[in-house]
Coordinates of C-alpha atoms in Angstrom, one line a residue:
M1 CA 122.9 225.5 57.5
P2 CA 119.0 225.3 58.4
T3 CA 117.1 228.6 59.4
F4 CA 114.9 228.8 62.1
D5 CA 111.8 230.9 62.1
P6 CA 111.8 232.5 65.5
A7 CA 108.0 233.1 66.1
G8 CA 108.1 229.9 67.6
L9 CA 111.3 230.9 69.8
T10 CA 111.4 232.3 73.0
T11 CA 113.9 235.4 74.3
T12 CA 116.0 232.9 75.8
Q13 CA 116.2 230.4 72.8
L14 CA 116.6 233.2 70.4
E15 CA 120.0 235.0 72.6
G16 CA 121.9 231.4 72.9
D17 CA 121.1 230.5 76.3
A18 CA 118.7 227.6 76.0
C19 CA 118.3 225.0 73.3
V20 CA 116.7 225.9 70.6
V21 CA 115.0 222.0 70.6
C22 CA 114.7 221.6 74.3
H23 CA 114.6 224.9 76.6
K24 CA 117.7 223.4 78.3
K25 CA 119.6 226.5 80.0
W26 CA 122.1 224.8 81.6
P27 CA 125.0 223.8 81.0
R28 CA 124.0 226.3 78.1
P29 CA 124.2 225.7 74.5
R30 CA 127.0 225.2 72.9
V31 CA 126.1 223.0 69.6
L32 CA 126.0 225.4 66.4
V33 CA 122.9 223.8 64.9
G34 CA 121.7 226.6 62.4
R35 CA 120.5 230.7 62.4
L36 CA 117.8 232.8 61.7
P37 CA 117.0 235.0 59.3
D38 CA 118.9 237.3 60.5
D39 CA 122.1 235.5 60.7
A40 CA 122.2 234.5 64.6
P41 CA 123.5 231.6 65.6
V42 CA 121.0 229.2 66.9
H43 CA 121.9 226.6 69.1
A44 CA 121.4 223.3 70.9
C45 CA 122.5 221.2 74.0
D46 CA 124.2 217.5 73.4
D47 CA 121.7 215.7 72.8
C48 CA 119.4 217.7 70.8
A49 CA 122.1 218.5 68.2
E50 CA 123.1 215.2 68.4
A51 CA 119.9 214.8 66.4
L52 CA 119.8 217.6 64.4
L53 CA 123.2 217.9 62.7
P54 CA 123.2 215.0 59.9
V55 CA 125.8 212.4 60.0
P56 CA 129.5 212.2 58.7
E57 CA 129.3 210.5 55.7
G58 CA 130.9 206.9 56.2
A59 CA 130.3 207.8 59.4
V60 CA 128.8 204.8 61.8
P61 CA 127.1 206.1 64.1
L62 CA 127.2 204.4 67.4
Q63 CA 124.2 203.3 69.6
R64 CA 123.1 205.5 72.6
R65 CA 122.6 203.4 75.7
S66 CA 120.1 203.5 77.7
R67 CA 119.2 205.8 80.6
A68 CA 116.1 204.2 82.6
F69 CA 117.5 202.9 85.9
S70 CA 115.6 199.5 87.2

């Protein structure tokens, strides 16, 4: 589990009320993606967590569908 530097994070991110990557607050980020040096948990939203967490060995990642509308 990676350790995040708290110096670059906002208070909201440090408290787990915003995604550590994109600052999204709603829905509240639920995926544990790392820890701070004081062992406090760091959370990310589902989309950002997918990019941060490694793919389990043997798993084939699914291609994401485009969210763009024509």
